[in-house]
Short mmCIF file of C-alpha atoms in Angstrom, two decimals:
data_model
loop_
_atom_site.label_atom_id
_atom_site.label_comp_id
_atom_site.label_asym_id
_atom_site.label_seq_id
_atom_site.Cartn_x
_atom_site.Cartn_y
_atom_site.Cartn_z
CA UNK A 1 -76.80 41.48 271.83
CA UNK A 2 -76.01 38.31 269.98
CA UNK A 3 -74.81 36.59 273.08
CA UNK A 4 -71.62 35.96 271.20
CA UNK A 5 -70.09 33.12 273.03
CA UNK A 6 -68.65 31.80 276.15
CA UNK A 7 -65.25 30.69 275.14
CA UNK A 8 -62.23 29.54 276.95
CA UNK A 9 -58.67 30.25 276.13
CA UNK A 10 -56.12 27.72 277.17
CA UNK A 11 -52.82 29.38 277.76
CA UNK A 12 -49.33 28.13 277.72
CA UNK A 13 -49.70 24.54 277.79
CA UNK A 14 -52.26 22.66 279.21
CA UNK A 15 -52.79 23.41 282.74
CA UNK A 16 -55.31 26.12 283.18
CA UNK A 17 -58.49 26.68 281.25
CA UNK A 18 -60.15 29.98 281.94
CA UNK A 19 -63.56 30.92 280.71
CA UNK A 20 -63.82 34.12 278.77
CA UNK A 21 -67.17 35.74 278.75
CA UNK A 22 -67.38 37.95 275.74
CA UNK A 23 -69.38 40.82 276.99
CA UNK A 24 -71.83 42.79 274.97
CA UNK A 25 -71.03 41.87 271.45
CA UNK A 26 -73.79 43.36 269.43
CA UNK A 27 -72.03 42.52 266.20
CA UNK A 28 -69.02 40.61 265.12
CA UNK A 29 -65.77 42.34 265.64
CA UNK A 30 -63.37 43.26 262.93
CA UNK A 31 -59.68 43.29 262.52
CA UNK A 32 -58.25 46.65 263.05
CA UNK A 33 -54.67 46.27 262.52
CA UNK A 34 -52.19 44.10 261.31
CA UNK A 35 -51.65 42.01 258.35
CA UNK A 36 -50.80 38.39 258.61
CA UNK A 37 -52.51 37.79 261.92
CA UNK A 38 -54.26 34.68 260.86
CA UNK A 39 -51.51 32.37 259.86
CA UNK A 40 -48.08 31.43 260.94
CA UNK A 41 -45.18 33.01 259.21
CA UNK A 42 -44.53 31.21 256.00
CA UNK A 43 -40.98 32.38 256.18
CA UNK A 44 -40.40 30.94 259.59
CA UNK A 45 -37.98 28.10 259.62
CA UNK A 46 -36.86 25.65 262.21
CA UNK A 47 -33.64 27.47 262.26
CA UNK A 48 -32.19 29.84 264.51
CA UNK A 49 -31.67 31.91 267.44
CA UNK A 50 -28.71 33.88 268.05
CA UNK A 51 -27.63 36.25 270.63
CA UNK A 52 -29.43 35.52 273.80
CA UNK A 53 -29.46 37.57 276.87
CA UNK A 54 -29.97 36.13 280.27
CA UNK A 55 -32.78 38.42 281.20
CA UNK A 56 -35.22 40.59 279.36
CA UNK A 57 -34.08 44.11 278.73
CA UNK A 58 -36.07 47.02 279.98
CA UNK A 59 -36.95 50.41 278.63
CA UNK A 60 -34.95 51.98 281.40
CA UNK A 61 -31.76 50.32 280.21
CA UNK A 62 -32.30 50.97 276.54
CA UNK A 63 -29.35 52.44 274.77
CA UNK A 64 -30.11 52.92 271.12
CA UNK A 65 -32.79 52.50 268.47
CA UNK A 66 -34.00 55.09 265.98
CA UNK A 67 -32.45 58.46 266.38
CA UNK A 68 -34.50 61.59 266.60
CA UNK A 69 -34.58 63.38 263.25
CA UNK A 70 -34.53 67.13 263.51
CA UNK A 71 -36.75 68.32 266.33
CA UNK A 72 -39.00 65.28 266.10
CA UNK A 73 -38.78 61.62 267.00
CA UNK A 74 -38.47 58.96 264.36
CA UNK A 75 -40.06 55.56 264.99
CA UNK A 76 -39.38 52.64 262.68
CA UNK A 77 -41.87 49.79 262.37
CA UNK A 78 -42.40 46.60 260.39
CA UNK A 79 -45.48 45.70 258.36
CA UNK A 80 -45.69 48.71 256.08
CA UNK A 81 -48.81 48.70 253.91
CA UNK A 82 -48.72 46.44 250.88
CA UNK A 83 -47.21 48.49 248.04
CA UNK A 84 -49.56 46.81 245.58
CA UNK A 85 -52.69 47.34 247.66
CA UNK A 86 -54.13 50.88 247.30
CA UNK A 87 -56.58 50.18 250.10
CA UNK A 88 -53.78 49.31 252.53
CA UNK A 89 -51.86 52.41 251.52
CA UNK A 90 -54.90 54.66 251.94
CA UNK A 91 -55.64 53.21 255.37
CA UNK A 92 -52.05 53.70 256.53
CA UNK A 93 -52.03 57.30 255.32
CA UNK A 94 -55.22 58.05 257.20
CA UNK A 95 -53.88 56.46 260.40
CA UNK A 96 -50.75 58.60 260.12
CA UNK A 97 -52.89 61.72 259.78
CA UNK A 98 -54.90 60.77 262.87
CA UNK A 99 -51.71 60.09 264.82
CA UNK A 100 -50.29 63.47 263.87
CA UNK A 101 -53.16 65.06 265.78
CA UNK A 102 -51.95 63.29 268.93
CA UNK A 103 -48.18 63.26 268.46
CA UNK A 104 -47.20 65.88 265.86
CA UNK A 105 -43.59 65.50 267.00
CA UNK A 106 -43.33 61.88 265.85
CA UNK A 107 -42.43 60.61 262.40
CA UNK A 108 -43.45 57.02 261.61
CA UNK A 109 -41.22 55.15 259.17
CA UNK A 110 -42.85 51.85 258.16
CA UNK A 111 -40.70 49.18 256.53
CA UNK A 112 -41.94 46.44 254.23
CA UNK A 113 -42.06 42.90 255.54
CA UNK A 114 -43.69 41.03 258.37
CA UNK A 115 -42.48 38.40 260.78
CA UNK A 116 -39.57 36.32 259.50
CA UNK A 117 -37.63 34.51 262.20
CA UNK A 118 -34.34 34.36 260.33
CA UNK A 119 -34.57 37.96 259.15
CA UNK A 120 -35.48 39.18 262.63
CA UNK A 121 -32.53 37.31 264.14
CA UNK A 122 -30.19 38.88 261.61
CA UNK A 123 -31.57 42.37 262.23
CA UNK A 124 -31.18 42.03 265.99
CA UNK A 125 -27.60 40.85 265.51
CA UNK A 126 -26.85 43.77 263.18
CA UNK A 127 -28.58 46.34 265.36
CA UNK A 128 -31.04 47.25 262.61
CA UNK A 129 -34.25 45.91 264.14
CA UNK A 130 -37.20 48.26 263.95
CA UNK A 131 -38.40 50.04 267.10
CA UNK A 132 -41.64 48.11 267.04
CA UNK A 133 -42.35 44.86 265.24
CA UNK A 134 -45.34 42.59 264.77
CA UNK A 135 -45.12 38.88 265.63
CA UNK A 136 -47.64 36.03 265.81
CA UNK A 137 -48.76 34.81 269.24
CA UNK A 138 -46.32 31.90 268.94
CA UNK A 139 -43.29 34.15 269.32
CA UNK A 140 -43.46 36.57 272.30
CA UNK A 141 -42.33 34.12 274.98
CA UNK A 142 -39.18 33.14 273.10
CA UNK A 143 -38.34 36.74 272.25
CA UNK A 144 -38.92 37.82 275.85
CA UNK A 145 -36.64 35.06 277.12
CA UNK A 146 -33.92 36.14 274.67
CA UNK A 147 -34.10 39.75 275.80
CA UNK A 148 -35.33 40.92 272.40
CA UNK A 149 -38.49 42.58 273.65
CA UNK A 150 -38.57 45.71 275.78
CA UNK A 151 -40.39 45.71 279.10
CA UNK A 152 -43.27 48.14 278.52
CA UNK A 153 -45.14 47.43 281.77
CA UNK A 154 -45.07 51.03 282.94
CA UNK A 155 -46.05 52.37 279.53
CA UNK A 156 -49.02 50.09 279.01
CA UNK A 157 -50.31 50.40 282.57
CA UNK A 158 -50.36 54.14 282.09
CA UNK A 159 -52.67 53.81 279.10
CA UNK A 160 -56.23 54.90 279.94
CA UNK A 161 -57.87 51.65 278.79
CA UNK A 162 -55.34 49.22 280.21
CA UNK A 163 -57.82 47.76 282.73
CA UNK A 164 -60.13 46.76 279.87
CA UNK A 165 -57.61 44.36 278.32
CA UNK A 166 -58.81 40.78 278.17
CA UNK A 167 -56.39 39.36 280.78
CA UNK A 168 -56.04 36.02 279.02
CA UNK A 169 -54.99 37.68 275.78
CA UNK A 170 -52.61 40.01 277.62
CA UNK A 171 -50.95 37.04 279.30
CA UNK A 172 -49.50 36.02 275.94
CA UNK A 173 -47.07 38.96 276.16
CA UNK A 174 -46.22 38.62 279.85
CA UNK A 175 -43.36 36.80 281.57
CA UNK A 176 -43.73 34.64 284.65
CA UNK A 177 -43.36 37.67 286.88
CA UNK A 178 -46.26 39.40 285.16
CA UNK A 179 -44.15 42.03 283.39
CA UNK A 180 -45.58 43.07 280.03
CA UNK A 181 -43.60 43.14 276.77
CA UNK A 182 -46.12 43.77 274.03
CA UNK A 183 -49.52 44.92 272.84
CA UNK A 184 -51.88 42.24 271.44
CA UNK A 185 -53.71 43.78 268.50
CA UNK A 186 -55.56 41.07 266.67
CA UNK A 187 -56.94 37.62 267.27
CA UNK A 188 -58.79 34.82 265.55
CA UNK A 189 -60.19 31.33 266.09
CA UNK A 190 -60.00 28.82 263.26
CA UNK A 191 -63.37 27.72 261.92
CA UNK A 192 -65.00 26.40 258.75
CA UNK A 193 -65.43 28.79 255.83
CA UNK A 194 -68.02 27.52 253.37
CA UNK A 195 -69.93 28.52 250.26
CA UNK A 196 -73.62 28.87 251.10
CA UNK A 197 -74.63 29.03 247.45
CA UNK A 198 -72.94 25.70 246.70
CA UNK A 199 -74.61 24.23 249.79
CA UNK A 200 -78.01 25.16 248.39
CA UNK A 201 -77.18 23.77 244.96
CA UNK A 202 -76.15 20.47 246.61
CA UNK A 203 -79.39 20.31 248.62
CA UNK A 204 -77.68 21.25 251.91
CA UNK A 205 -79.07 23.79 254.37
CA UNK A 206 -76.60 26.71 254.45
CA UNK A 207 -77.82 27.62 257.92
CA UNK A 208 -76.81 24.21 259.22
CA UNK A 209 -73.13 23.72 258.37
CA UNK A 210 -71.43 20.49 259.49
CA UNK A 211 -70.59 20.33 263.19
CA UNK A 212 -68.57 17.08 263.22
CA UNK A 213 -65.82 15.74 260.99
CA UNK A 214 -68.10 12.84 260.02
CA UNK A 215 -70.60 15.40 258.74
CA UNK A 216 -67.83 17.27 256.94
CA UNK A 217 -67.02 14.06 255.06
CA UNK A 218 -70.66 13.60 254.04
CA UNK A 219 -71.09 17.24 253.03
CA UNK A 220 -67.81 17.28 251.11
CA UNK A 221 -68.83 14.26 249.04
CA UNK A 222 -72.10 15.96 248.09
CA UNK A 223 -70.33 19.20 247.23
CA UNK A 224 -67.67 17.59 245.06
CA UNK A 225 -68.35 17.87 241.33
CA UNK A 226 -65.49 16.67 239.09
CA UNK A 227 -67.34 17.85 235.98
CA UNK A 228 -66.94 21.41 237.23
CA UNK A 229 -63.47 20.89 238.67
CA UNK A 230 -64.90 21.44 242.14
CA UNK A 231 -63.70 19.81 245.36
CA UNK A 232 -65.78 19.66 248.50
CA UNK A 233 -62.86 20.42 250.80
CA UNK A 234 -59.27 21.66 250.76
CA UNK A 235 -56.59 21.66 253.43
CA UNK A 236 -53.16 23.25 253.86
CA UNK A 237 -49.89 21.34 254.16
CA UNK A 238 -47.00 23.67 253.27
CA UNK A 239 -45.08 26.58 254.78
CA UNK A 240 -45.79 25.47 258.38
CA UNK A 241 -49.48 25.99 257.65
CA UNK A 242 -50.23 22.25 257.63
CA UNK A 243 -48.94 21.99 261.19
CA UNK A 244 -50.84 25.13 262.12
CA UNK A 245 -54.14 23.63 260.90
CA UNK A 246 -53.36 20.16 262.25
CA UNK A 247 -53.14 21.77 265.69
CA UNK A 248 -56.75 22.87 265.35
CA UNK A 249 -57.75 19.40 264.10
CA UNK A 250 -55.98 17.86 267.10
CA UNK A 251 -57.75 20.15 269.55
CA UNK A 252 -61.07 19.22 267.92
CA UNK A 253 -60.37 15.52 268.53
CA UNK A 254 -58.87 16.15 271.99
CA UNK A 255 -55.49 16.27 273.67
CA UNK A 256 -52.32 18.25 273.28
CA UNK A 257 -49.43 18.38 270.85
CA UNK A 258 -46.75 18.61 273.50
CA UNK A 259 -46.70 18.07 277.25
CA UNK A 260 -44.30 19.14 279.96
CA UNK A 261 -43.46 17.05 283.03
CA UNK A 262 -40.69 17.80 285.52
CA UNK A 263 -39.35 20.43 283.15
CA UNK A 264 -39.04 18.09 280.16
CA UNK A 265 -41.13 18.53 277.03
CA UNK A 266 -42.55 15.52 275.22
CA UNK A 267 -44.18 15.35 271.79
CA UNK A 268 -47.70 13.92 272.10
CA UNK A 269 -49.32 14.86 268.80
CA UNK A 270 -49.00 11.25 267.60
CA UNK A 271 -51.44 9.92 270.21
CA UNK A 272 -54.72 8.17 269.36
CA UNK A 273 -56.58 11.41 268.68
CA UNK A 274 -53.81 12.73 266.47
CA UNK A 275 -53.98 9.57 264.39
CA UNK A 276 -57.78 9.87 264.17
CA UNK A 277 -57.44 13.42 262.87
CA UNK A 278 -54.90 12.50 260.19
CA UNK A 279 -56.83 9.34 259.24
CA UNK A 280 -59.94 11.48 258.65
CA UNK A 281 -57.98 13.73 256.34
CA UNK A 282 -56.54 10.75 254.47
CA UNK A 283 -60.01 9.20 254.09
CA UNK A 284 -61.36 12.40 252.59
CA UNK A 285 -58.47 12.56 250.15
CA UNK A 286 -58.33 8.96 248.95
CA UNK A 287 -61.53 7.13 249.99
CA UNK A 288 -64.07 9.91 249.50
CA UNK A 289 -62.10 11.71 246.78
CA UNK A 290 -63.67 14.92 248.04
CA UNK A 291 -60.49 17.00 248.21
CA UNK A 292 -58.50 18.92 245.64
CA UNK A 293 -56.18 16.97 243.37
CA UNK A 294 -53.67 19.77 243.83
CA UNK A 295 -51.92 19.46 247.18
CA UNK A 296 -49.10 21.17 249.11
CA UNK A 297 -51.38 24.17 249.48
CA UNK A 298 -51.11 27.35 251.54
CA UNK A 299 -53.74 29.92 252.47
CA UNK A 300 -52.72 31.92 249.42
CA UNK A 301 -53.50 28.92 247.22
CA UNK A 302 -56.85 28.02 248.76
CA UNK A 303 -58.48 31.46 248.96
CA UNK A 304 -58.75 31.93 245.17
CA UNK A 305 -60.11 28.37 244.88
CA UNK A 306 -62.82 29.25 247.39
CA UNK A 307 -63.51 32.57 245.70
CA UNK A 308 -63.86 30.91 242.28
CA UNK A 309 -66.12 28.10 243.57
CA UNK A 310 -63.51 25.42 242.91
CA UNK A 311 -63.59 24.49 246.59
CA UNK A 312 -66.71 24.51 248.77
CA UNK A 313 -65.29 24.29 252.30
CA UNK A 314 -61.97 24.89 254.07
CA UNK A 315 -60.65 25.50 257.55
CA UNK A 316 -59.85 29.21 257.79
CA UNK A 317 -59.61 32.17 260.14
CA UNK A 318 -62.44 34.69 259.67
CA UNK A 319 -60.16 37.39 258.22
CA UNK A 320 -59.88 35.16 255.16
CA UNK A 321 -63.26 36.65 254.25
CA UNK A 322 -61.64 40.08 253.96
CA UNK A 323 -58.86 38.77 251.73
CA UNK A 324 -61.29 36.84 249.54
CA UNK A 325 -63.25 40.02 248.91
CA UNK A 326 -60.36 42.44 248.58
CA UNK A 327 -57.86 40.28 246.70
CA UNK A 328 -59.99 37.79 244.81
CA UNK A 329 -63.25 39.69 244.30
CA UNK A 330 -65.31 36.92 245.90
CA UNK A 331 -69.06 37.45 246.14
CA UNK A 332 -68.90 37.63 249.90
CA UNK A 333 -72.66 37.28 250.37
CA UNK A 334 -72.30 33.65 249.27
CA UNK A 335 -69.98 32.73 252.12
CA UNK A 336 -70.66 31.66 255.67
CA UNK A 337 -68.49 31.01 258.70
CA UNK A 338 -69.05 28.12 261.10
CA UNK A 339 -67.13 26.90 264.14
CA UNK A 340 -64.50 24.24 263.61
CA UNK A 341 -66.17 20.81 263.27
CA UNK A 342 -65.48 18.52 266.19
CA UNK A 343 -64.33 14.96 266.81
CA UNK A 344 -64.84 14.82 270.56
CA UNK A 345 -62.39 17.43 271.81
CA UNK A 346 -64.62 20.52 271.76
CA UNK A 347 -61.70 22.78 270.95
CA UNK A 348 -60.16 24.92 268.25
CA UNK A 349 -57.01 26.94 267.80
CA UNK A 350 -56.97 30.63 268.62
CA UNK A 351 -54.13 32.89 267.67
CA UNK A 352 -53.26 36.42 266.72
CA UNK A 353 -50.51 38.99 266.67
CA UNK A 354 -48.84 41.41 269.03
CA UNK A 355 -46.56 44.39 268.66
CA UNK A 356 -43.29 44.05 270.55
CA UNK A 357 -40.69 46.76 271.04
CA UNK A 358 -36.94 46.90 270.52
CA UNK A 359 -35.16 46.94 273.90
CA UNK A 360 -32.35 49.00 272.37
CA UNK A 361 -34.63 51.87 271.43
CA UNK A 362 -34.35 54.93 273.64
CA UNK A 363 -37.08 55.60 276.24
CA UNK A 364 -38.51 58.51 274.24
CA UNK A 365 -38.64 56.41 271.07
CA UNK A 366 -40.28 53.55 272.97
CA UNK A 367 -42.89 55.95 274.31
CA UNK A 368 -43.56 57.26 270.80
CA UNK A 369 -43.71 53.72 269.36
CA UNK A 370 -46.15 52.67 272.06
CA UNK A 371 -48.29 55.78 271.44
CA UNK A 372 -48.36 54.95 267.72
CA UNK A 373 -49.43 51.38 268.37
CA UNK A 374 -52.33 52.10 270.72
CA UNK A 375 -53.46 55.09 268.68
CA UNK A 376 -53.34 53.15 265.44
CA UNK A 377 -55.21 50.17 266.79
CA UNK A 378 -57.30 51.33 269.74
CA UNK A 379 -58.03 55.07 269.61
CA UNK A 380 -61.80 55.13 269.16
CA UNK A 381 -61.80 58.24 266.99
CA UNK A 382 -59.13 56.77 264.74
CA UNK A 383 -60.91 53.41 264.89
CA UNK A 384 -64.18 54.92 263.68
CA UNK A 385 -62.48 57.00 261.01
CA UNK A 386 -60.66 53.89 259.84
CA UNK A 387 -63.80 51.75 259.66
CA UNK A 388 -65.71 54.53 257.92
CA UNK A 389 -63.00 54.85 255.30
CA UNK A 390 -62.76 51.11 254.86
CA UNK A 391 -66.49 50.92 254.34
CA UNK A 392 -66.35 53.77 251.81
CA UNK A 393 -63.52 52.01 249.96
CA UNK A 394 -65.55 48.82 249.86
CA UNK A 395 -63.33 46.90 252.27
CA UNK A 396 -65.06 44.23 254.30
CA UNK A 397 -66.07 45.42 257.78
CA UNK A 398 -67.71 43.22 260.39
CA UNK A 399 -66.17 39.76 260.04
CA UNK A 400 -65.63 37.95 263.38
CA UNK A 401 -62.56 38.45 265.49
CA UNK A 402 -61.41 37.46 268.95
CA UNK A 403 -62.18 40.27 271.40
CA UNK A 404 -59.13 41.93 272.91
CA UNK A 405 -61.03 43.86 275.55
CA UNK A 406 -63.86 43.45 277.98
CA UNK A 407 -66.44 45.77 279.51
CA UNK A 408 -67.45 49.23 278.39
CA UNK A 409 -64.46 49.81 276.11
CA UNK A 410 -65.23 46.65 274.14
CA UNK A 411 -68.90 47.68 273.94
CA UNK A 412 -67.85 51.04 272.49
CA UNK A 413 -65.71 49.30 269.90
CA UNK A 414 -68.51 46.93 268.96
CA UNK A 415 -70.99 49.76 268.56
CA UNK A 416 -68.63 51.39 266.06
CA UNK A 417 -68.18 48.12 264.18
CA UNK A 418 -71.95 47.61 264.01
CA UNK A 419 -72.34 51.14 262.61
CA UNK A 420 -70.07 50.47 259.63
CA UNK A 421 -70.43 46.72 259.13
CA UNK A 422 -70.98 45.82 255.48
CA UNK A 423 -70.31 42.11 255.86
CA UNK A 424 -73.30 39.75 255.84
CA UNK A 425 -73.03 39.21 259.60
CA UNK A 426 -76.06 36.92 259.64
CA UNK A 427 -73.97 34.42 257.67
CA UNK A 428 -71.61 34.12 260.62
CA UNK A 429 -74.27 33.26 263.20
CA UNK A 430 -73.20 29.59 263.58
CA UNK A 431 -69.64 30.75 264.31
CA UNK A 432 -70.69 33.53 266.66
CA UNK A 433 -73.03 31.37 268.70
CA UNK A 434 -70.69 28.41 269.08
CA UNK A 435 -69.49 27.33 272.49
CA UNK A 436 -66.09 25.89 271.79
CA UNK A 437 -62.98 25.98 273.91
CA UNK A 438 -60.39 28.32 272.45
CA UNK A 439 -56.85 27.12 272.87
CA UNK A 440 -53.65 28.93 272.07
CA UNK A 441 -50.85 27.60 269.92
CA UNK A 442 -48.46 25.02 271.41
CA UNK A 443 -46.14 26.88 273.80
CA UNK A 444 -42.72 25.60 272.81
CA UNK A 445 -40.83 25.67 269.48
CA UNK A 446 -44.11 26.20 267.70
CA UNK A 447 -42.86 26.99 264.21
CA UNK A 448 -40.49 24.01 264.33
CA UNK A 449 -43.42 21.84 265.42
CA UNK A 450 -45.57 23.09 262.57
CA UNK A 451 -42.79 22.42 260.09
CA UNK A 452 -42.36 18.79 261.12
CA UNK A 453 -46.11 18.15 261.07
CA UNK A 454 -46.25 19.61 257.56
CA UNK A 455 -44.37 16.52 256.41
CA UNK A 456 -46.94 14.17 257.97
CA UNK A 457 -49.80 16.11 256.39
CA UNK A 458 -48.07 16.05 253.01
CA UNK A 459 -47.47 12.31 253.28
CA UNK A 460 -51.13 11.32 253.69
CA UNK A 461 -52.30 13.87 251.12
CA UNK A 462 -49.89 12.80 248.39
CA UNK A 463 -49.44 9.05 249.04
CA UNK A 464 -52.50 6.86 249.37
CA UNK A 465 -50.36 4.16 250.97
CA UNK A 466 -49.06 6.39 253.74
CA UNK A 467 -49.93 5.18 257.25
CA UNK A 468 -51.14 8.09 259.46
CA UNK A 469 -49.80 6.49 262.64
CA UNK A 470 -46.41 5.74 261.13
CA UNK A 471 -45.90 9.22 259.66
CA UNK A 472 -46.99 10.86 262.91
CA UNK A 473 -44.69 8.60 264.96
CA UNK A 474 -41.78 9.50 262.68
CA UNK A 475 -42.57 13.21 262.92
CA UNK A 476 -42.89 13.02 266.71
CA UNK A 477 -39.57 11.20 267.04
CA UNK A 478 -37.85 13.77 264.82
CA UNK A 479 -39.30 16.70 266.75
CA UNK A 480 -38.44 15.06 270.07
CA UNK A 481 -34.80 14.28 269.32
CA UNK A 482 -33.91 17.25 267.12
CA UNK A 483 -35.82 19.98 268.92
CA UNK A 484 -37.36 19.20 272.32
CA UNK A 485 -34.41 17.21 273.68
CA UNK A 486 -32.10 20.08 272.75
CA UNK A 487 -33.90 22.56 275.00
CA UNK A 488 -31.66 23.40 277.95
#
């Protein structure tokens, strides 16, 4: 047992911190399911919301959804495998074959595309929303409040492993009455991904990655080599991903991004610790000159830079290791994972994804959609077959992930992961042994918040005269007046 970590997950705002003891983790976990669990939707926009219903719909009142085809039941779902990724396609085919053994009467019809707030709103309005759809952890509460997620309490409580769910993760898909509207299927905590080989070449111990932002600055300067076009550090600032990462930075320095008092939300990300975080980033960019010249980056821009040794360190979720290997042919043995460096806050951002269900789908379709979800992601036989196939295909197995379960069921899952792990798990020891508070994403208008903070990040990364306090104050005022003050 590695003694993984004692972590805490701060839920919905800022009131309760609950310790999570990660039981019996003999090896790092791995992501079973979904794609796109480690970053906010790049398509999300501050826009939107449409038809709202006063109260969440329930499975019992469902009236539509996919129609049975022939003698079977047809279930539509988002997040079809990537058409250009043979590995994704092979995995999906195998999962369908495993599911057929359990529900031969069900036909799964997967549609391309992941979470897109505007597209989802349009599909709900047009009555074309899939029966089950994957969303980041930022979205369930808003969708539940709008009546766009079916109440699956009875379905999920009837599942044999329901009692093993990590209660803090499950709370993300519950309303205030404790009713359940989704199935969490993947989680992450942002940390520091770094190139161990470049550490050694720079005279740095790869087993002792930086633990503070001051150390990150020193390491990044040593790792920067303009003659090779190499930057010590890179950070995101576009597609809501700058705000997403700034949230982790803010937690590492301390404090919240928003606070609620007497029912009113207030933007607080421009406080002293927020300014310290942004000032650190500006200093790395302009004083230390240890960051990439290219800015306005997303995850998709930074991963190839890491894989090609043009960047030595970056804040990332652990599943970036999988994408670096599968998409960019990175030599994964060269890379390590460390906890997010700290500035006094002892915290980092945890997130993930959950499957929700269309409240207009019929009860029998909802049952079939739920069966597909738990079989695809949690059936141990399917889980082992999936990991075995992924290992045989050369996919990365064994990178860290937030545990969704506790107790014996989680131990069984970890034993399977350990059996097929091909990732250099020893390289993730600093991450796995860290004791850092895990905090969820800000609980209100999260994508809109990330979008407005993107502009502050972009300002200090592209203009050496930008004042971190001023740009944060402007962003906070904009978010307050245009978004938070409009909440009824």
